[in-house]
XYZ file of C-alpha atoms in Angstrom:
497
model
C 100.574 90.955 85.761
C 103.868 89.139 87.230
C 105.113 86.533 85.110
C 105.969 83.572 86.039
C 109.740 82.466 87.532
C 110.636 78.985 85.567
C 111.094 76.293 87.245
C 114.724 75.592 88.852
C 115.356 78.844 89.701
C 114.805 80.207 93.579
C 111.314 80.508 93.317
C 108.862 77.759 92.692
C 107.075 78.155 89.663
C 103.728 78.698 91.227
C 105.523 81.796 92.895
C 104.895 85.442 90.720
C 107.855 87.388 89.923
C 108.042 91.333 91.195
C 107.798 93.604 87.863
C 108.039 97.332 88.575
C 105.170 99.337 87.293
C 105.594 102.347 85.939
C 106.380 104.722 88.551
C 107.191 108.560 89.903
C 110.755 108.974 90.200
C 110.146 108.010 94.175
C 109.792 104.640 93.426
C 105.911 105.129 94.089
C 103.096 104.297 91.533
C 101.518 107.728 89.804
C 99.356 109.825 92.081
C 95.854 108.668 91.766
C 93.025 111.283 91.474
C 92.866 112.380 95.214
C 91.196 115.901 95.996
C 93.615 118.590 96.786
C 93.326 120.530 99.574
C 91.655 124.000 99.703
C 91.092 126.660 102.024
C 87.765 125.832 102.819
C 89.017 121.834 103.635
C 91.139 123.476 106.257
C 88.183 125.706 107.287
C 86.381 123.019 108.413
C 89.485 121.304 110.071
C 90.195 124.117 111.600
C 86.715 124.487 113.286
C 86.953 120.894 114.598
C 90.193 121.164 115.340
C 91.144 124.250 116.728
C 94.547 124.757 116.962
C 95.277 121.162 116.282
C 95.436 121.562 112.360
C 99.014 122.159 111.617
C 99.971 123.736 107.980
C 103.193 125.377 109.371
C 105.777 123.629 106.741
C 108.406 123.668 109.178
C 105.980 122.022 111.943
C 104.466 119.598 109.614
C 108.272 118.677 108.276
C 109.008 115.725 110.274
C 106.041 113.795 109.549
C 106.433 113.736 106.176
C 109.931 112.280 106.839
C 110.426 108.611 107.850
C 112.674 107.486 110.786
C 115.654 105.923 108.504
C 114.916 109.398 106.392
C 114.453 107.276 102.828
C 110.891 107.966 102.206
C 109.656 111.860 102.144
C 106.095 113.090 101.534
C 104.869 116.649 100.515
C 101.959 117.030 102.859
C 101.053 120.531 103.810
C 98.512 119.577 106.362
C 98.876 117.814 109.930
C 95.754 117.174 111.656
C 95.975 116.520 115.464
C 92.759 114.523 117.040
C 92.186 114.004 120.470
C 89.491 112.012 119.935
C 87.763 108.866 118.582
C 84.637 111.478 117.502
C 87.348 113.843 115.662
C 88.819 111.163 113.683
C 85.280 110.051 112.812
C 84.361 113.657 111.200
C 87.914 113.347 109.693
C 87.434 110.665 107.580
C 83.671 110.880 107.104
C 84.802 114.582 105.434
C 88.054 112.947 103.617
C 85.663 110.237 102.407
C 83.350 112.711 101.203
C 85.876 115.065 99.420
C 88.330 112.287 98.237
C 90.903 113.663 100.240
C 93.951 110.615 101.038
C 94.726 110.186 104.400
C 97.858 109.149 106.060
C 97.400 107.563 109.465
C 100.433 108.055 111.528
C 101.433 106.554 115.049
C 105.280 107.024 116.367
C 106.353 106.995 112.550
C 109.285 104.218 113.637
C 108.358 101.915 110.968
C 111.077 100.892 108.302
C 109.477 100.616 105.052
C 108.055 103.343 104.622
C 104.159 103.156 105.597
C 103.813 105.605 108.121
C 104.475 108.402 106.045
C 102.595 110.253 102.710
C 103.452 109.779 99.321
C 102.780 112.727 98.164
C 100.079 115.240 99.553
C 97.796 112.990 101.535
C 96.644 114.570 104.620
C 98.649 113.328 107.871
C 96.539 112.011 110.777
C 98.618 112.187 114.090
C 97.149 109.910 116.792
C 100.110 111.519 118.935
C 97.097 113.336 121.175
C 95.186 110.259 121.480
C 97.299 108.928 124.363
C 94.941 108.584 127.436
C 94.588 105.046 129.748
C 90.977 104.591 129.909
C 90.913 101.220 131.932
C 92.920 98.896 133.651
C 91.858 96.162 135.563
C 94.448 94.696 137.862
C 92.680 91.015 138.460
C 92.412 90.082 134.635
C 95.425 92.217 133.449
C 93.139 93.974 131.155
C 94.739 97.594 129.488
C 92.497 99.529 127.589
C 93.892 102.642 126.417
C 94.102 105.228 123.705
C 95.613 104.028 120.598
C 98.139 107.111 120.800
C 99.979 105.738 124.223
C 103.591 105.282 123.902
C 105.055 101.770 124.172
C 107.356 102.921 126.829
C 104.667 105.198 128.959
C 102.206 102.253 129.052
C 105.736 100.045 130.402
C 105.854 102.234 132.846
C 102.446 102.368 133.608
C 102.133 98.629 134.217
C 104.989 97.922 136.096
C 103.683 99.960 138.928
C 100.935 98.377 138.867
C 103.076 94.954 138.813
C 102.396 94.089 134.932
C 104.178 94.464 131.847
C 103.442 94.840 128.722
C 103.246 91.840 126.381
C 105.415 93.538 123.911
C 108.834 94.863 123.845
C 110.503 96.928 121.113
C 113.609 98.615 120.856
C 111.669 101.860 119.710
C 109.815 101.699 122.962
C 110.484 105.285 124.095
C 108.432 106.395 120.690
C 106.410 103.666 118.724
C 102.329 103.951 119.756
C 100.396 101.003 120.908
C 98.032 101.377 117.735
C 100.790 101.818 115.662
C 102.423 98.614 117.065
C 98.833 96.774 116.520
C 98.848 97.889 112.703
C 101.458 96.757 112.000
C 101.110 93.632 114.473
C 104.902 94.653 115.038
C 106.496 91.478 117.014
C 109.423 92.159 118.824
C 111.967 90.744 121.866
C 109.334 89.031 123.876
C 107.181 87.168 120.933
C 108.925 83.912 122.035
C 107.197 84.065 125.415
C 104.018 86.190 124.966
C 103.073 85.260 121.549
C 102.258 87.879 118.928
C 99.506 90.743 118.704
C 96.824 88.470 117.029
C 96.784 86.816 120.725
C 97.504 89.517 123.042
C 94.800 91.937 121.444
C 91.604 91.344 123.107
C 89.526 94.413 121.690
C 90.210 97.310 119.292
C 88.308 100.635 118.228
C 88.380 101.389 114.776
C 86.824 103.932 112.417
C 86.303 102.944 108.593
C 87.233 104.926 105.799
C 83.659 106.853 105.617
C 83.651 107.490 109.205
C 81.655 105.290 110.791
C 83.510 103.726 114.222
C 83.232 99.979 114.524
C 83.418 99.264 118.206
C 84.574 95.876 118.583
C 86.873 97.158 122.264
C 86.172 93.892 123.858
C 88.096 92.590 127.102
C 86.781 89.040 126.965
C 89.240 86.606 126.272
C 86.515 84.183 125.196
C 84.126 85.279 122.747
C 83.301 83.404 119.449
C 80.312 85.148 118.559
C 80.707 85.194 114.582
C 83.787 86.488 113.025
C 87.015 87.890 114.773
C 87.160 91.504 112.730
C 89.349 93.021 114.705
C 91.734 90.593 113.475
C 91.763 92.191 109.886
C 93.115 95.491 111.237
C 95.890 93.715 113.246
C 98.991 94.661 110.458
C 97.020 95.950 107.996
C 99.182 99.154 108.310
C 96.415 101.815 108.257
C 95.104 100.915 104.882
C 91.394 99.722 106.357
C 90.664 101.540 109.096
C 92.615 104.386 111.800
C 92.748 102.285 115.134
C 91.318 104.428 117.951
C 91.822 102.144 120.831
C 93.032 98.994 122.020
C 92.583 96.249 124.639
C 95.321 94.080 125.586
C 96.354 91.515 127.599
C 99.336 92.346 130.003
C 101.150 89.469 131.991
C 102.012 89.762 135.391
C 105.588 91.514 136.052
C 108.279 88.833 136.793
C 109.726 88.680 140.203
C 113.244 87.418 139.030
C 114.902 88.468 135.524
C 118.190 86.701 134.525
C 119.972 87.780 131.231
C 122.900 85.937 129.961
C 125.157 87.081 127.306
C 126.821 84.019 125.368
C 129.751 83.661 122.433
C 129.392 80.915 119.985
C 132.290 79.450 117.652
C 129.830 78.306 114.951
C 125.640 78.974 114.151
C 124.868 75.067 114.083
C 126.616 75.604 117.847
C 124.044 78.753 118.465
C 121.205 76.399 117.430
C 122.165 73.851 119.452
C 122.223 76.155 122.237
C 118.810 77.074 121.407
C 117.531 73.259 121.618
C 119.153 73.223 124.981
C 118.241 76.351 126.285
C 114.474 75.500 125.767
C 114.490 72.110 126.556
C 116.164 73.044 130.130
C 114.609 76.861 130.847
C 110.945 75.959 129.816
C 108.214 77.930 131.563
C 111.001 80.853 132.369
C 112.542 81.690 128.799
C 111.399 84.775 127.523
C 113.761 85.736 124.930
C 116.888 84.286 122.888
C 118.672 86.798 120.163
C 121.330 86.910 118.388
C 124.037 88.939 116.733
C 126.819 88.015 114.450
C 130.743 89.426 114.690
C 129.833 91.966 112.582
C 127.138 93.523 114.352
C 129.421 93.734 117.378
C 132.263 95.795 115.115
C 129.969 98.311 113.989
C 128.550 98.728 118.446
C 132.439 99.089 118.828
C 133.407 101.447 115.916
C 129.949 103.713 116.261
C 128.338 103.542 119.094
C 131.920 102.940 121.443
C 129.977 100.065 123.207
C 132.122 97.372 124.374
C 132.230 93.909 124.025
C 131.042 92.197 127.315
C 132.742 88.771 126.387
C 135.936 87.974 124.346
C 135.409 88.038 120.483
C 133.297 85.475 119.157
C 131.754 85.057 115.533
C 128.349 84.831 117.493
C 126.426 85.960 120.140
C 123.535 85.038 122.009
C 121.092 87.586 124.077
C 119.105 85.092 126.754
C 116.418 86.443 129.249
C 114.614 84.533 131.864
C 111.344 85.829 133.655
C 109.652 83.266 136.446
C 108.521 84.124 140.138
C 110.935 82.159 142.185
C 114.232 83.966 141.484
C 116.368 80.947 144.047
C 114.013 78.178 141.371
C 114.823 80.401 137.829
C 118.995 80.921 139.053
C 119.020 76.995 139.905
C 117.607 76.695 136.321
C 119.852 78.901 134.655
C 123.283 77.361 136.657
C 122.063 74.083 135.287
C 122.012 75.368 131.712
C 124.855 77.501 131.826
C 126.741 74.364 133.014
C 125.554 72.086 129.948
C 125.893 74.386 127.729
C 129.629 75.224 128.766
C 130.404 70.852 129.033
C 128.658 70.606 125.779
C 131.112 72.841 124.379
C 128.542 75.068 122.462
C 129.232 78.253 124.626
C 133.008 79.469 124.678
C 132.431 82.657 126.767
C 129.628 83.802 128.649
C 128.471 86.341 131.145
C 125.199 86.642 133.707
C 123.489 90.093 134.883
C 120.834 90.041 137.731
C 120.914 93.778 138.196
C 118.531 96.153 136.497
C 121.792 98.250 135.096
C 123.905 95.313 133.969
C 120.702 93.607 132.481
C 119.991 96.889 130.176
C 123.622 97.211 129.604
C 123.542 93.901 128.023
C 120.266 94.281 126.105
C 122.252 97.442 124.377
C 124.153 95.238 122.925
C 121.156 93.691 120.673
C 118.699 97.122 120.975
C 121.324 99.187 119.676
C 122.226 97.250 116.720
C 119.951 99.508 114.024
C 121.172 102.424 115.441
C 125.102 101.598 114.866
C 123.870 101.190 111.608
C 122.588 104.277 110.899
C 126.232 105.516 111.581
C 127.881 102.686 109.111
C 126.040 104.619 105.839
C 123.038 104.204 103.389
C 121.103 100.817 104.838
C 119.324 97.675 103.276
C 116.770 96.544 105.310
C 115.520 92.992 105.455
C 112.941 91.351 107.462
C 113.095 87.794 107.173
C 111.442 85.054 108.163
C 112.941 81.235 108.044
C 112.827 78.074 109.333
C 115.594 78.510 112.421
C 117.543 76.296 110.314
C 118.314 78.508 107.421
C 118.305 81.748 109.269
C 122.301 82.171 108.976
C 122.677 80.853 105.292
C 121.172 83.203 103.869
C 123.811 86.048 105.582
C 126.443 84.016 104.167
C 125.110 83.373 101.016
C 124.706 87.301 100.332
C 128.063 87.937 101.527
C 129.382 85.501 98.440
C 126.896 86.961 96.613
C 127.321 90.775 96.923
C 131.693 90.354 97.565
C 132.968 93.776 97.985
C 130.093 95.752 96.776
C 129.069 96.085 99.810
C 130.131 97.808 102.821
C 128.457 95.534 106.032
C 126.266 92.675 105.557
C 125.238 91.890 108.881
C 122.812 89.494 110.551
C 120.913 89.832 113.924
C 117.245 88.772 115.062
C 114.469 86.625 116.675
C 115.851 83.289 116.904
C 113.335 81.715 119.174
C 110.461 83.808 115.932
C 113.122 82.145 112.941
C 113.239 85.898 112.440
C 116.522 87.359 110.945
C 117.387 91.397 110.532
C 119.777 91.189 107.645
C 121.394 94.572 106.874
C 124.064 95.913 104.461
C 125.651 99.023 103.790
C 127.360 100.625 101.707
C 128.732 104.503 101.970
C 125.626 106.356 99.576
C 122.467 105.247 97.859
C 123.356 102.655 95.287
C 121.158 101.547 92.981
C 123.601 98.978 91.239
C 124.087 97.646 94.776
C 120.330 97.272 95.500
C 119.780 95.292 92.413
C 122.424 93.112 93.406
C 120.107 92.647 96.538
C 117.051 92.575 95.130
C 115.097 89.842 93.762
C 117.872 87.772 94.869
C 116.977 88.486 98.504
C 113.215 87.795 98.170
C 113.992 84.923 95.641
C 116.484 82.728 97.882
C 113.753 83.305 101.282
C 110.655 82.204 98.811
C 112.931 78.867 98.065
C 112.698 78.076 101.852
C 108.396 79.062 102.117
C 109.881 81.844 104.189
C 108.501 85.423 104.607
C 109.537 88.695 102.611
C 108.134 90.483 105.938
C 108.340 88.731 109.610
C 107.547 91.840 111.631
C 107.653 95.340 109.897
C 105.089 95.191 107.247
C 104.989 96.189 103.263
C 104.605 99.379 103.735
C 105.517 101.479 100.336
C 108.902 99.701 100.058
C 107.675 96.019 99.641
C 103.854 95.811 98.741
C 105.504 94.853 95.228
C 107.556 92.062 96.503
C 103.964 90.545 98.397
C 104.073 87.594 95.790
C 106.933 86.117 96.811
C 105.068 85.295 100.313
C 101.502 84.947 99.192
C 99.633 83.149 96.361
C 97.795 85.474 94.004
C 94.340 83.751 95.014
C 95.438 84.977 98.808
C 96.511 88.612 97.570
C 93.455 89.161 95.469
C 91.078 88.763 98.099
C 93.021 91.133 100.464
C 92.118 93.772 97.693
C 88.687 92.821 97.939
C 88.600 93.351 101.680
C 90.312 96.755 100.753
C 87.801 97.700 98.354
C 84.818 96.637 100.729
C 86.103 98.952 103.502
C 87.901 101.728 101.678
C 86.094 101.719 98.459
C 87.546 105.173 97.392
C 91.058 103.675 98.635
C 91.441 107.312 100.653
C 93.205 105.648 104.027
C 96.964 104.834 103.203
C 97.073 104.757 99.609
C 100.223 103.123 97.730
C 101.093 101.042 100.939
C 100.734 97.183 101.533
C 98.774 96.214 98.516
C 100.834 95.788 95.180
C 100.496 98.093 92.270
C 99.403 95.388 89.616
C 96.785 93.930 92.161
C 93.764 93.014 89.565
C-alpha cells in the first residue's frame, strides 16, 4: 500500500506516494497466470479467421513494438477481425481459455498501452475500418471503430464536415483507439472533448457478449450513460467495435496566426485577449517555447516563420463569414501588437501556408525523436502554472539533461513537457520522477491530460485520484473483466486492493 507523503512536501498529505512493486526487469508487474497459447487455440482462430491470424514473427513484429519503441511485447499471435461478430467469438474463447488479450488501434499511444506485456494475444481492429452511416442534416458519423483519423477527415470534408477531433497522428491513430483513450487534441478548445462528441459506441465485454449502446441521439437520459465508462479506459473493459460521433459543420473561412512572445505572463495575456476578442471563431491556441523551435531547426531543417522569440503562439480561427472572422482577427492582431504582448507575428489564409505553420507545433514530437532517448509528460495545470513547472525542472535537472522543452494545449491548461538526454538513463529519470508527478499534485493538476496510464503511469494514478476514487475503478474492472484477460498490467496500479 502507498504510504503516505508528510505534510510540507509537494504533495498534500491526503495524496499516496508511488512505491514500485516488485517487478520483471521491464518495469512491468510479474506475469499473472494467463493460458498460453497452443496449437489447437490457433486452430480455432484460424477457422474463424482465415488468413487473418498472423503468427509470422516477422509480421507480428511491429505490434509488439510501441511508436516511441520503449515498450516491447513477445506476442506470437496477431489476430485480424473484420467484424463486431469475430471479436465477439474472440473474447468469448479468450474468456473461456484465460488467454490475455491486447486490444490494439493505430498503436500511436505514448505510454505504452497499446502494446503486450508479454505474450497476450494482439487484437488488430486495423480491418474494422468501414463507414456504416452518415447523416448529413444532424452531422451524425457512425463508423467502424478501425477508421483512420485522417480517412474519416477526409471523408467529412467532402461531405462539408469535419471531424471534431484533430491529432497530429491523424494519418494513423483509429477513431476507437482515439475514444479509449478519450485522446484530446488541437481542437478540444472549440469542440470539447470525446465524453461530448461521442454520441453512441459498440462494445464487446470481456466474455463476449456485445453491449450495443451505438446511439445517435444527442438527448437521451434513459438511466445511466455506460458508454461513458469505456471513453479512456484504454481497452481494459471492453474492445470498442464502433462509434457514433458528432461532426461540426466544415468552416468556410480558416485564419492561422503565428505569434512571438517576450515573456509567458505576455503569452497568457494574449490568451485573455485573444478569447475575449475572437469568441465564437477561436478554435485553437498552442504554444511552443525557444527550445522546441531549436530542435524543428537542428532536426527537422524547418524554419522559423518569425524572428526568434522565447515563445510562440499557434492561433486558428474557424467561422462562416471569412470578410466578419478577418475583421475579427485585424482587430486582435492590432491590440495585441499596441498592447505590446506580441513582438512578431505572421497570418496564413492559404491551405499550404496554414499547414506550413501548423508544422511548426505538429512536428514538435517528431524533432524529438531525433534529439535522443525522450521523457514524456502529460500535464495538466491551471493555465497559470503551465510554464513554471518547465522552468522549475530546468533548475531542477541543470545539465543532466539534454532538452527540457515545453509545448501544449493552452486554451486545455495542457502542457507536453519533454527532456532528453543522448541514451536511456535511469539516474536521469529518477531525477524526473516523483518530482514531476509531486510538483503537478501541489497544483490539483493531472499526472495524465490526454494520453492515458497506460503501462508507464498506472503506478503514478495516486497522485491524481483519491484511493476511495481508484478503488472503485477496480471494482468496475472486476465486474466487467472478472478474469482481468482484456489489457492486463495497463491503467490500474499494481497495489490496487
Amino acid at each position: 500500500v502507498p504510504t503516505l507523503l508528510p505534510s510540507g512536501q509537494f504533495v498534500a498529505s491526503t495524496r499516496k506516494l508511488h512505491v514500485e512493486p516488485k517487478s520483471s526487469p521491464a518495469g512491468a508487474p510479474e506475469r499473472l497466470p494467463f493460458s498460453k497459447v497452443t496449437d489447437e487455440d490457433l486452430a480455432y482462430f484460424r477457422k474463424i479467421l482465415p488468413g487473418r491470424t498472423i503468427t509470422d514473427p516477422d509480421l507480428v513484429e511491429s505490434s509488439n513494438v510501441d511508436w516511441l519503441k520503449t515498450v516491447k511485447g513477445s506476442s506470437e499471435v496477431l489476430l485480424r477481425p473484420q467484424t463486431t461478430e469475430e471479436v465477439s467469438q474472440i473474447l468469448r474463447y479468450c474468456y473461456n481459455r484465460n488467454l490475455a488479450v491486447n486490444p490494439q488501434g493505430g498503436n500511436t499511444g505514448l505510454v505504452g498501452g497499446s502494446v503486450p506485456v508479454y505474450d497476450e494475444i494482439i487484437l488488430s481492429t486495423s480491418l474494422m475500418n468501414n463507414i456504416l452511416t452518415f447523416d448529413n442534416i444532424s452531422g451524425i458519423l457512425t463508423c467502424q471503430a478501425g477508421c483512420v483519423l485522417e480517412n474519416l477527415s477526409l471523408y467529412l470534408e467532402e461531405r462539408d464536415y469535419i471531424m471534431p477531433l484533430d491529432l497530429g497522428a491523424k494519418g494513423s491513430c483509429q477513431i476507437g483507439g482515439n475514444v479509449a483513450t478519450n485522446a484530446g487534441g488541437l481542437r478540444l478548445l472549440r469542440y470539447g472533448s470525446l465524453h461530448g462528441t461521442v454520441l453512441g459506441l459498440e462494445v464487446v465485454l470481456a466474455d463476449g457478449r456485445v453491449l450495443d449502446c451505438l446511439a445517435t441521439l444527442r438527448k437521451d437520459n434513459t438511466g445511466y450513460d455506460l458508454k461513458q465508462l469505456f471513453i479512456g479506459s484504454e481497452g481494459t473493459l471492453g474492445v470498442i467495435t464502433a462509434v457514433s460521433i458528432l461532426c461540426p459543420r466544415k468552416p468556410k473561412s480558416t485564419n492561422v496566426v503565428f505569434l512571438g512572445c517576450e515573456t509567458f505572463e505576455e503569452l497568457l495575456k494574449t490568451f485573455q485577449l485573444c478569447r475575449g476578442m475572437l469568441g465564437e471563431i477561436l478554435s485553437a491556441f498552442e504554444f511552443l517555447d525557444s527550445e522546441c523551435m531549436r530542435l524543428l531547426n537542428t532536426h527537422l531543417k524547418l524554419p522559423n516563420p518569425i524572428s526568434d522569440c522565447p515563445f510562440y503562439i499557434v492561433i486558428e480561427t474557424s467561422g462562416s463569414d471569412p470578410d466578419h472572422d478577418s475583421q475579427k482577427l485585424d482587430n486582435f492582431l492590432e491590440e495585441a501588437i499596441a498592447s505590446t504582448f506580441v513582438t512578431d507575428g505572421t497570418v496564413a489564409t492559404e491551405e499550404s501556408k496554414i499547414k506550413a505553420l501548423w508544422s511548426m507545433r505538429e512536428r514538435v514530437t517528431e524533432a524529438l525523436t531525433h534529439d535522443g532517448f525522450t521523457y514524456k509528460y502529460d500535464i495538466s495545470l491551471p493555465v497559470e502554472r503551465i510554464y513554471q513547472l518547465v522552468t522549475d525542472m530546468r533548475q531542477h535537472l541543470g545539465d543532466r539533461a539534454k532538452s527540457v522543452v515545453g509545448y501544449g494545449h493552452v486554451g486545455d491548461g495542457n502542457l507536453h513537457l519533454n527532456i532528453t538526454s543522448p541514451a536511456k538513463d535511469p539516474a536521469l529519470l529518477a531525477a524526473i520522477e516523483p518530482f514531476v508527478y509531486e510538483w503537478t499534485a501541489s497544483c490539483q493538476g493531472s499526472i495524465s491530460a490526454e494520453h492515458g496510464l497506460g503501462l508507464k503511469k498506472r503506478n503514478y494514478i495516486y497522485y491524481s485520484k483519491p484511493s476511495q476514487a481508484v478503488a472503485l475503478m477496480g471494482n468496475i474492472k472486476a465486474m466487467l473483466d472478472p478474469k482481468g484477460i482484456l489489457n492486463p498490467y495497463k491503467t490500474l496500479p499494481d497495489n490496487l486492493k
